[in-house]
Amino acid sequence: MEIRPILSALMRSKTGAILVAVQVALSLAILANALHIVNVRQEVAARPSGVAAENDVFHLLSRNLRKLDNNEEVALQKRLAAAVRAVPGVVSVAQVSQVPLSRSGSTSGLSTDRKQSKSSANVAIYASPDSLIKTWGLQLVEGRDFTPSEIVDIDQNVTDQFPPQVIVTRALADKLHPGGGSALGMPLFMGAGEDAQQLQVIGVVERLQTQGAEVGDRGESSLIYPVRLSGDGDTLLTVRTEPGQRERVMKEAEQAVRAATPDKLIVRLRSLNDDREKRYRADRALSWMLITVSALLLLVTASGIVGIASLWVTQRRKQIGVRRALGARRIDILRYFLTENFMITSLGVAAGVLLALALNQLLVSQLEMARLPLPYLLGGALVFWLLGLGAVYGPAWRAASISPATATRST
């Protein structure tokens, strides 16, 4: 089939062809970037927290309504932890200052040199007198866990000086010392300046997300202290249960802590899965919104192609009849309209690829998004080529089915 007659016909109907091409270009640019964002968000939401068996972990926060002195508070913390450990189905219990994915907790700046005026990294601070490696199943890749002799009780109302021994995540170690090598004994300071406290790294865990679970290595920049914190009246316990026992243990654990003291307690329980669901709720909502927008764009684009093709079939009714009378077969008429649409769609795809790259560059510069991979552009182009051919097939088949006598009859 010659392309020149098709180009001549398109030049006589430039407005419709341009509108379809522009619609394809805009839809392709938005679709490729939207699906890329959805995929990135899904990958972020699926990241492991570092806690093994997340489905079996929950947290119990108790608050005493009566003000306690520090000795009473520490004694109560130990008593509540012991009460929960005694519940059947409990594998391990640890008192902890904060938990991953909760979006609540403390952070601090770390530096690699006292001479720095600015911190090298902002890290999540986990303090626990118990083994978080055991309770959360953290993967120790270097060094050791804390020993009982290293555990320190700290009243937050008296001092904020923690012991020097710490366990860090691999992401934090790599960020502070990108040259590699052992993280044990590397220079590390809490804060910056001459008053910064030097820390001693005794262990490295593969992964432990921060309470905010931010994107990138920042979301895994965590540090663990061997500290029992007191002074605020709260006791936060993290509990790992036997598989499938979490819901029952949660109920019995609440009863156990209430029975462990005559004081009135406010007790709140939530699972790690609850924290994960809450942390990524906005990401999932954004993903579904983008998927919906993408589907609507495809529908609108297909509707536009069908509408333009139907209009052209009506306008060229006599032309089609003359061609049929001169011997053109149905397949020739069908191929004519399919080729015409493919040319228009290809123009829109070419413009859409350039527009998609420009939009992605804007997202990269303004929102720190990842660059758009080539498969999204190729996949988007293929989708719109197939969409164009599928949308025009119906009008094209109706055009090919017009009989010469009917098409050339004067109206």
CSV table of C-alpha atoms in Angstrom, one decimal:
chain,number,residue,atom,x,y,z
A,1,MET,CA,0.0,0.0,0.0
A,2,GLU,CA,1.3,3.5,-0.9
A,3,ILE,CA,1.7,5.9,1.9
A,4,ARG,CA,1.2,9.0,-0.3
A,5,PRO,CA,-2.6,8.8,-0.6
A,6,ILE,CA,-2.8,8.4,3.2
A,7,LEU,CA,-0.6,11.4,3.8
A,8,SER,CA,-2.7,13.4,1.4
A,9,ALA,CA,-5.9,12.5,3.2
A,10,LEU,CA,-4.4,13.3,6.5
A,11,MET,CA,-3.3,16.7,5.3
A,12,ARG,CA,-6.9,17.5,4.4
A,13,SER,CA,-7.9,16.5,8.0
A,14,LYS,CA,-5.0,17.9,9.9
A,15,THR,CA,-6.9,19.0,12.9
A,16,GLY,CA,-8.3,15.6,13.8
A,17,ALA,CA,-4.9,13.9,13.2
A,18,ILE,CA,-3.1,16.4,15.3
A,19,LEU,CA,-5.6,16.1,18.2
A,20,VAL,CA,-5.3,12.4,18.3
A,21,ALA,CA,-1.4,12.6,18.2
A,22,VAL,CA,-1.4,15.1,21.0
A,23,GLN,CA,-3.8,13.0,23.0
A,24,VAL,CA,-1.6,10.0,22.6
A,25,ALA,CA,1.6,12.0,23.5
A,26,LEU,CA,0.1,13.4,26.7
A,27,SER,CA,-1.4,10.0,27.7
A,28,LEU,CA,1.9,8.2,27.1
A,29,ALA,CA,3.9,10.7,29.1
A,30,ILE,CA,1.6,10.6,32.0
A,31,LEU,CA,1.1,6.8,31.8
A,32,ALA,CA,4.8,5.9,31.7
A,33,ASN,CA,5.6,8.2,34.7
A,34,ALA,CA,2.5,7.2,36.7
A,35,LEU,CA,3.3,3.5,36.4
A,36,HIS,CA,6.9,4.1,37.2
A,37,ILE,CA,5.8,6.0,40.4
A,38,VAL,CA,3.4,3.1,41.3
A,39,ASN,CA,6.2,0.5,40.9
A,40,VAL,CA,8.6,2.6,43.0
A,41,ARG,CA,6.0,3.0,45.7
A,42,GLN,CA,5.2,-0.6,45.8
A,43,GLU,CA,8.9,-1.5,46.0
A,44,VAL,CA,9.3,0.9,48.9
A,45,ALA,CA,6.3,-0.5,50.7
A,46,ALA,CA,7.6,-4.0,50.3
A,47,ARG,CA,11.0,-3.3,51.8
A,48,PRO,CA,11.8,-5.6,54.7
A,49,SER,CA,12.0,-3.8,58.1
A,50,GLY,CA,14.8,-6.1,59.3
A,51,VAL,CA,12.5,-7.7,61.8
A,52,ALA,CA,12.1,-11.4,61.1
A,53,ALA,CA,8.6,-12.8,61.2
A,54,GLU,CA,6.8,-9.5,61.1
A,55,ASN,CA,3.5,-11.2,61.3
A,56,ASP,CA,4.3,-12.5,64.8
A,57,VAL,CA,5.5,-9.2,66.4
A,58,PHE,CA,3.4,-6.8,68.3
A,59,HIS,CA,4.0,-3.8,70.7
A,60,LEU,CA,2.5,-3.1,74.1
A,61,LEU,CA,2.6,0.5,75.5
A,62,SER,CA,1.5,1.0,79.1
A,63,ARG,CA,1.2,4.3,80.9
A,64,ASN,CA,0.8,4.5,84.7
A,65,LEU,CA,-1.8,7.0,85.8
A,66,ARG,CA,0.1,7.4,89.2
A,67,LYS,CA,3.4,9.3,89.1
A,68,LEU,CA,6.2,7.0,90.2
A,69,ASP,CA,9.7,7.8,91.3
A,70,ASN,CA,12.5,6.3,89.2
A,71,ASN,CA,13.0,3.2,91.3
A,72,GLU,CA,9.3,2.4,91.3
A,73,GLU,CA,9.2,2.9,87.5
A,74,VAL,CA,12.1,0.7,86.8
A,75,ALA,CA,10.7,-2.0,89.0
A,76,LEU,CA,7.4,-1.8,87.3
A,77,GLN,CA,9.0,-2.0,83.8
A,78,LYS,CA,10.7,-5.2,84.9
A,79,ARG,CA,7.6,-6.6,86.4
A,80,LEU,CA,5.5,-5.9,83.3
A,81,ALA,CA,8.1,-7.5,81.0
A,82,ALA,CA,8.2,-10.6,83.2
A,83,ALA,CA,4.4,-10.8,83.2
A,84,VAL,CA,4.3,-10.8,79.4
A,85,ARG,CA,7.1,-13.3,79.1
A,86,ALA,CA,5.0,-15.7,81.2
A,87,VAL,CA,2.2,-15.7,78.7
A,88,PRO,CA,2.0,-18.9,76.8
A,89,GLY,CA,3.1,-18.5,73.2
A,90,VAL,CA,5.5,-15.7,73.8
A,91,VAL,CA,9.0,-16.3,72.3
A,92,SER,CA,10.8,-13.2,73.4
A,93,VAL,CA,10.1,-9.8,75.0
A,94,ALA,CA,12.2,-6.6,75.0
A,95,GLN,CA,11.6,-3.2,76.4
A,96,VAL,CA,12.4,-0.6,73.8
A,97,SER,CA,12.3,3.1,73.3
A,98,GLN,CA,10.7,3.0,69.9
A,99,VAL,CA,9.8,0.7,67.1
A,100,PRO,CA,10.3,0.6,63.3
A,101,LEU,CA,7.6,2.0,60.9
A,102,SER,CA,5.8,3.7,63.8
A,103,ARG,CA,6.6,7.3,62.7
A,104,SER,CA,7.2,8.1,66.4
A,105,GLY,CA,10.5,8.2,68.2
A,106,SER,CA,13.8,10.0,68.5
A,107,THR,CA,16.7,10.7,66.1
A,108,SER,CA,20.1,12.1,66.5
A,109,GLY,CA,23.0,13.3,64.4
A,110,LEU,CA,26.2,11.3,63.9
A,111,SER,CA,29.6,12.4,62.6
A,112,THR,CA,32.9,10.7,61.9
A,113,ASP,CA,35.1,13.5,63.2
A,114,ARG,CA,34.8,15.8,66.2
A,115,LYS,CA,36.0,18.6,63.9
A,116,GLN,CA,32.9,18.4,61.8
A,117,SER,CA,30.5,21.3,62.4
A,118,LYS,CA,27.6,19.4,60.8
A,119,SER,CA,26.5,15.8,61.3
A,120,SER,CA,27.2,13.2,58.7
A,121,ALA,CA,24.0,11.3,59.2
A,122,ASN,CA,20.7,11.5,61.0
A,123,VAL,CA,19.9,8.2,62.7
A,124,ALA,CA,17.1,6.5,64.6
A,125,ILE,CA,18.0,5.8,68.2
A,126,TYR,CA,16.8,2.4,69.7
A,127,ALA,CA,17.4,1.9,73.4
A,128,SER,CA,16.8,-1.4,75.0
A,129,PRO,CA,18.0,-3.4,78.1
A,130,ASP,CA,17.1,-6.6,76.3
A,131,SER,CA,18.4,-8.2,73.1
A,132,LEU,CA,16.6,-6.7,70.1
A,133,ILE,CA,18.7,-9.1,68.0
A,134,LYS,CA,16.9,-12.0,69.7
A,135,THR,CA,13.5,-10.5,70.0
A,136,TRP,CA,13.3,-9.0,66.5
A,137,GLY,CA,15.5,-11.7,64.8
A,138,LEU,CA,17.9,-9.1,63.5
A,139,GLN,CA,20.7,-10.6,61.4
A,140,LEU,CA,24.0,-9.9,63.0
A,141,VAL,CA,26.6,-9.7,60.2
A,142,GLU,CA,29.6,-8.5,62.2
A,143,GLY,CA,30.7,-8.3,65.9
A,144,ARG,CA,28.5,-9.3,68.8
A,145,ASP,CA,25.4,-8.5,70.8
A,146,PHE,CA,25.5,-6.5,74.1
A,147,THR,CA,26.4,-8.3,77.3
A,148,PRO,CA,24.5,-7.8,80.6
A,149,SER,CA,27.4,-5.8,82.0
A,150,GLU,CA,27.0,-3.2,79.3
A,151,ILE,CA,23.3,-2.4,80.1
A,152,VAL,CA,22.8,0.9,81.8
A,153,ASP,CA,19.7,2.3,83.5
A,154,ILE,CA,19.1,6.0,82.6
A,155,ASP,CA,16.6,8.4,84.0
A,156,GLN,CA,15.8,10.8,81.2
A,157,ASN,CA,15.0,13.6,83.7
A,158,VAL,CA,18.6,13.4,85.1
A,159,THR,CA,20.9,12.7,82.2
A,160,ASP,CA,21.0,12.2,78.4
A,161,GLN,CA,24.5,10.6,78.4
A,162,PHE,CA,24.3,7.1,76.9
A,163,PRO,CA,27.0,4.5,77.1
A,164,PRO,CA,29.5,4.4,74.3
A,165,GLN,CA,28.8,0.8,73.1
A,166,VAL,CA,26.4,0.7,70.1
A,167,ILE,CA,25.2,-1.6,67.4
A,168,VAL,CA,24.6,-0.1,63.9
A,169,THR,CA,23.0,-1.1,60.7
A,170,ARG,CA,25.1,-2.0,57.6
A,171,ALA,CA,23.5,0.9,55.7
A,172,LEU,CA,24.6,3.4,58.4
A,173,ALA,CA,28.1,1.9,58.4
A,174,ASP,CA,28.4,2.1,54.7
A,175,LYS,CA,27.1,5.7,54.6
A,176,LEU,CA,29.6,6.9,57.2
A,177,HIS,CA,32.5,4.9,55.9
A,178,PRO,CA,31.9,4.3,52.2
A,179,GLY,CA,35.5,2.9,51.8
A,180,GLY,CA,34.4,-0.4,53.1
A,181,GLY,CA,36.3,-2.6,55.6
A,182,SER,CA,35.2,-3.6,59.1
A,183,ALA,CA,32.8,-1.3,60.8
A,184,LEU,CA,34.0,-2.4,64.3
A,185,GLY,CA,36.1,0.2,65.9
A,186,MET,CA,35.4,2.8,63.2
A,187,PRO,CA,35.5,6.4,64.5
A,188,LEU,CA,31.9,7.5,65.3
A,189,PHE,CA,30.7,10.4,67.3
A,190,MET,CA,27.2,11.3,68.6
A,191,GLY,CA,26.6,14.9,67.5
A,192,ALA,CA,29.2,17.2,66.0
A,193,GLY,CA,31.9,19.5,67.4
A,194,GLU,CA,34.3,19.2,70.3
A,195,ASP,CA,31.6,18.1,72.8
A,196,ALA,CA,30.6,15.1,70.6
A,197,GLN,CA,30.6,11.7,72.5
A,198,GLN,CA,32.8,9.0,70.9
A,199,LEU,CA,31.0,5.7,70.4
A,200,GLN,CA,32.3,2.2,70.2
A,201,VAL,CA,30.7,0.0,67.5
A,202,ILE,CA,30.6,-3.5,68.8
A,203,GLY,CA,28.2,-5.0,66.2
A,204,VAL,CA,26.6,-4.6,62.8
A,205,VAL,CA,23.1,-5.8,61.8
A,206,GLU,CA,22.1,-6.3,58.2
A,207,ARG,CA,19.0,-4.2,58.4
A,208,LEU,CA,16.7,-2.3,60.8
A,209,GLN,CA,14.4,0.4,59.5
A,210,THR,CA,13.9,3.7,61.2
A,211,GLN,CA,10.6,4.7,62.7
A,212,GLY,CA,10.0,6.8,59.6
A,213,ALA,CA,11.2,4.1,57.1
A,214,GLU,CA,12.3,6.8,54.7
A,215,VAL,CA,13.2,6.0,51.1
A,216,GLY,CA,16.9,5.2,50.5
A,217,ASP,CA,19.7,4.4,53.0
A,218,ARG,CA,18.3,7.1,55.4
A,219,GLY,CA,15.4,4.7,56.1
A,220,GLU,CA,17.8,2.1,57.4
A,221,SER,CA,20.2,4.4,59.3
A,222,SER,CA,19.6,3.0,62.8
A,223,LEU,CA,21.6,2.6,66.0
A,224,ILE,CA,21.0,0.5,69.1
A,225,TYR,CA,22.0,1.4,72.7
A,226,PRO,CA,22.1,-1.1,75.7
A,227,VAL,CA,19.9,1.2,77.8
A,228,ARG,CA,16.8,1.0,80.0
A,229,LEU,CA,15.1,4.3,79.8
A,230,SER,CA,12.9,5.6,82.5
A,231,GLY,CA,11.4,9.0,83.6
A,232,ASP,CA,8.4,9.4,81.4
A,233,GLY,CA,6.1,6.9,83.0
A,234,ASP,CA,5.7,4.8,79.8
A,235,THR,CA,6.8,1.2,79.3
A,236,LEU,CA,7.0,0.1,75.7
A,237,LEU,CA,7.4,-3.7,75.2
A,238,THR,CA,7.9,-5.4,71.8
A,239,VAL,CA,6.9,-9.0,71.8
A,240,ARG,CA,7.5,-11.9,69.4
A,241,THR,CA,5.1,-14.8,69.5
A,242,GLU,CA,5.0,-18.3,68.2
A,243,PRO,CA,3.7,-18.4,64.6
A,244,GLY,CA,-0.1,-17.9,64.4
A,245,GLN,CA,-0.4,-17.0,68.1
A,246,ARG,CA,-0.2,-13.2,67.9
A,247,GLU,CA,-3.9,-12.3,68.3
A,248,ARG,CA,-4.4,-14.6,71.3
A,249,VAL,CA,-1.2,-13.5,73.0
A,250,MET,CA,-2.1,-9.8,72.5
A,251,LYS,CA,-5.3,-10.2,74.5
A,252,GLU,CA,-3.6,-12.3,77.2
A,253,ALA,CA,-0.6,-9.9,77.4
A,254,GLU,CA,-2.9,-7.0,78.2
A,255,GLN,CA,-4.6,-9.0,80.9
A,256,ALA,CA,-1.2,-10.0,82.3
A,257,VAL,CA,0.2,-6.4,82.6
A,258,ARG,CA,-3.0,-5.2,84.2
A,259,ALA,CA,-2.8,-8.0,86.7
A,260,ALA,CA,0.9,-7.3,87.4
A,261,THR,CA,0.2,-4.0,89.3
A,262,PRO,CA,-2.6,-2.6,91.4
A,263,ASP,CA,-2.1,0.8,89.7
A,264,LYS,CA,-4.4,1.9,86.9
A,265,LEU,CA,-2.8,1.6,83.5
A,266,ILE,CA,-3.5,2.9,80.1
A,267,VAL,CA,-2.6,0.0,77.7
A,268,ARG,CA,-2.4,0.2,74.0
A,269,LEU,CA,-1.5,-2.7,71.7
A,270,ARG,CA,-0.7,-2.7,68.0
A,271,SER,CA,1.0,-5.2,65.7
A,272,LEU,CA,4.0,-4.4,63.5
A,273,ASN,CA,1.7,-5.1,60.5
A,274,ASP,CA,-0.6,-2.3,61.8
A,275,ASP,CA,2.4,0.0,61.8
A,276,ARG,CA,3.4,-1.1,58.2
A,277,GLU,CA,-0.2,-0.6,57.0
A,278,LYS,CA,-0.4,2.9,58.5
A,279,ARG,CA,3.0,3.9,57.3
A,280,TYR,CA,2.3,3.1,53.7
A,281,ARG,CA,-1.4,3.9,53.6
A,282,ALA,CA,-0.7,7.2,51.7
A,283,ASP,CA,1.6,5.4,49.2
A,284,ARG,CA,-1.1,2.8,48.5
A,285,ALA,CA,-3.7,5.5,48.0
A,286,LEU,CA,-1.4,7.4,45.6
A,287,SER,CA,-0.8,4.1,43.7
A,288,TRP,CA,-4.5,3.4,43.3
A,289,MET,CA,-5.2,7.0,42.3
A,290,LEU,CA,-2.4,6.9,39.6
A,291,ILE,CA,-3.7,3.5,38.3
A,292,THR,CA,-7.2,4.9,38.1
A,293,VAL,CA,-5.9,8.0,36.2
A,294,SER,CA,-3.9,5.8,33.8
A,295,ALA,CA,-7.0,3.6,33.1
A,296,LEU,CA,-9.1,6.7,32.4
A,297,LEU,CA,-6.5,8.1,30.1
A,298,LEU,CA,-6.4,4.9,28.1
A,299,LEU,CA,-10.2,4.9,27.9
A,300,VAL,CA,-10.3,8.6,26.8
A,301,THR,CA,-7.6,8.1,24.3
A,302,ALA,CA,-9.3,5.0,22.8
A,303,SER,CA,-12.6,6.9,22.7
A,304,GLY,CA,-10.9,9.8,20.9
A,305,ILE,CA,-9.4,7.4,18.3
A,306,VAL,CA,-12.8,5.7,17.7
A,307,GLY,CA,-14.6,9.0,17.4
A,308,ILE,CA,-12.1,10.4,14.8
A,309,ALA,CA,-12.0,7.2,12.9
A,310,SER,CA,-15.8,7.0,12.8
A,311,LEU,CA,-16.0,10.6,11.6
A,312,TRP,CA,-13.5,9.9,8.8
A,313,VAL,CA,-15.4,6.8,7.7
A,314,THR,CA,-18.6,8.9,7.4
A,315,GLN,CA,-16.8,11.7,5.5
A,316,ARG,CA,-15.1,9.3,3.1
A,317,ARG,CA,-18.2,7.2,2.4
A,318,LYS,CA,-18.3,7.9,-1.3
A,319,GLN,CA,-14.5,7.6,-1.6
A,320,ILE,CA,-14.7,4.1,-0.1
A,321,GLY,CA,-17.5,3.2,-2.4
A,322,VAL,CA,-15.6,4.3,-5.5
A,323,ARG,CA,-12.5,2.3,-4.4
A,324,ARG,CA,-14.7,-0.7,-3.8
A,325,ALA,CA,-16.3,-0.3,-7.3
A,326,LEU,CA,-12.8,-0.1,-8.8
A,327,GLY,CA,-11.9,-3.4,-7.3
A,328,ALA,CA,-10.6,-2.6,-3.9
A,329,ARG,CA,-11.1,-5.5,-1.5
A,330,ARG,CA,-12.4,-5.3,2.1
A,331,ILE,CA,-8.9,-6.1,3.4
A,332,ASP,CA,-7.6,-3.1,1.3
A,333,ILE,CA,-10.0,-0.7,3.0
A,334,LEU,CA,-9.3,-2.2,6.4
A,335,ARG,CA,-5.6,-2.0,5.9
A,336,TYR,CA,-5.9,1.7,4.7
A,337,PHE,CA,-7.5,2.8,7.9
A,338,LEU,CA,-5.2,0.7,10.2
A,339,THR,CA,-2.1,2.1,8.5
A,340,GLU,CA,-3.5,5.7,8.7
A,341,ASN,CA,-4.1,5.2,12.4
A,342,PHE,CA,-0.7,3.6,13.0
A,343,MET,CA,1.0,6.7,11.4
A,344,ILE,CA,-0.9,9.1,13.6
A,345,THR,CA,-0.3,7.0,16.7
A,346,SER,CA,3.4,6.7,15.9
A,347,LEU,CA,3.7,10.5,15.7
A,348,GLY,CA,2.0,10.7,19.1
A,349,VAL,CA,4.2,8.0,20.5
A,350,ALA,CA,7.4,9.8,19.4
A,351,ALA,CA,6.3,13.0,20.9
A,352,GLY,CA,5.1,11.2,24.0
A,353,VAL,CA,8.5,9.6,24.6
A,354,LEU,CA,10.1,13.0,24.6
A,355,LEU,CA,7.5,14.4,26.8
A,356,ALA,CA,7.7,11.5,29.2
A,357,LEU,CA,11.5,12.0,29.5
A,358,ALA,CA,11.0,15.8,30.1
A,359,LEU,CA,8.3,15.1,32.8
A,360,ASN,CA,10.6,12.5,34.5
A,361,GLN,CA,13.5,15.0,34.5
A,362,LEU,CA,11.2,17.5,36.3
A,363,LEU,CA,10.2,14.8,38.9
A,364,VAL,CA,13.9,13.9,39.4
A,365,SER,CA,15.0,17.4,40.0
A,366,GLN,CA,12.0,18.5,42.2
A,367,LEU,CA,11.0,15.4,44.0
A,368,GLU,CA,14.1,13.2,44.0
A,369,MET,CA,12.4,10.5,41.9
A,370,ALA,CA,14.3,7.8,40.2
A,371,ARG,CA,14.9,8.1,36.5
A,372,LEU,CA,12.4,6.5,34.1
A,373,PRO,CA,13.7,3.1,32.9
A,374,LEU,CA,13.6,2.4,29.2
A,375,PRO,CA,11.1,-0.5,29.5
A,376,TYR,CA,8.4,1.9,30.6
A,377,LEU,CA,8.8,3.9,27.5
A,378,LEU,CA,8.9,0.8,25.2
A,379,GLY,CA,6.0,-0.7,27.0
A,380,GLY,CA,4.0,2.5,26.8
A,381,ALA,CA,4.7,2.8,23.1
A,382,LEU,CA,3.5,-0.7,22.5
A,383,VAL,CA,0.4,-0.2,24.6
A,384,PHE,CA,-0.6,2.9,22.5
A,385,TRP,CA,0.2,1.2,19.2
A,386,LEU,CA,-2.0,-1.7,20.2
A,387,LEU,CA,-4.7,0.6,21.7
A,388,GLY,CA,-4.8,2.6,18.5
A,389,LEU,CA,-5.1,-0.4,16.2
A,390,GLY,CA,-7.8,-1.9,18.5
A,391,ALA,CA,-9.8,1.3,18.7
A,392,VAL,CA,-9.8,1.9,15.0
A,393,TYR,CA,-10.5,-1.7,14.0
A,394,GLY,CA,-14.3,-1.3,14.5
A,395,PRO,CA,-14.8,1.8,12.4
A,396,ALA,CA,-12.4,0.4,9.8
A,397,TRP,CA,-14.3,-2.8,9.5
A,398,ARG,CA,-17.6,-0.9,9.1
A,399,ALA,CA,-15.9,1.1,6.3
A,400,ALA,CA,-14.7,-2.1,4.6
A,401,SER,CA,-18.2,-3.6,4.9
A,402,ILE,CA,-19.9,-0.7,3.0
A,403,SER,CA,-21.1,-1.9,-0.4
A,404,PRO,CA,-20.2,0.1,-3.5
A,405,ALA,CA,-23.8,0.7,-4.5
A,406,THR,CA,-24.7,2.0,-1.0
A,407,ALA,CA,-21.6,4.2,-0.6
A,408,THR,CA,-21.9,5.9,-4.0
A,409,ARG,CA,-25.7,6.5,-3.8
A,410,SER,CA,-26.5,10.2,-3.7
A,411,THR,CA,-28.0,11.4,-0.5
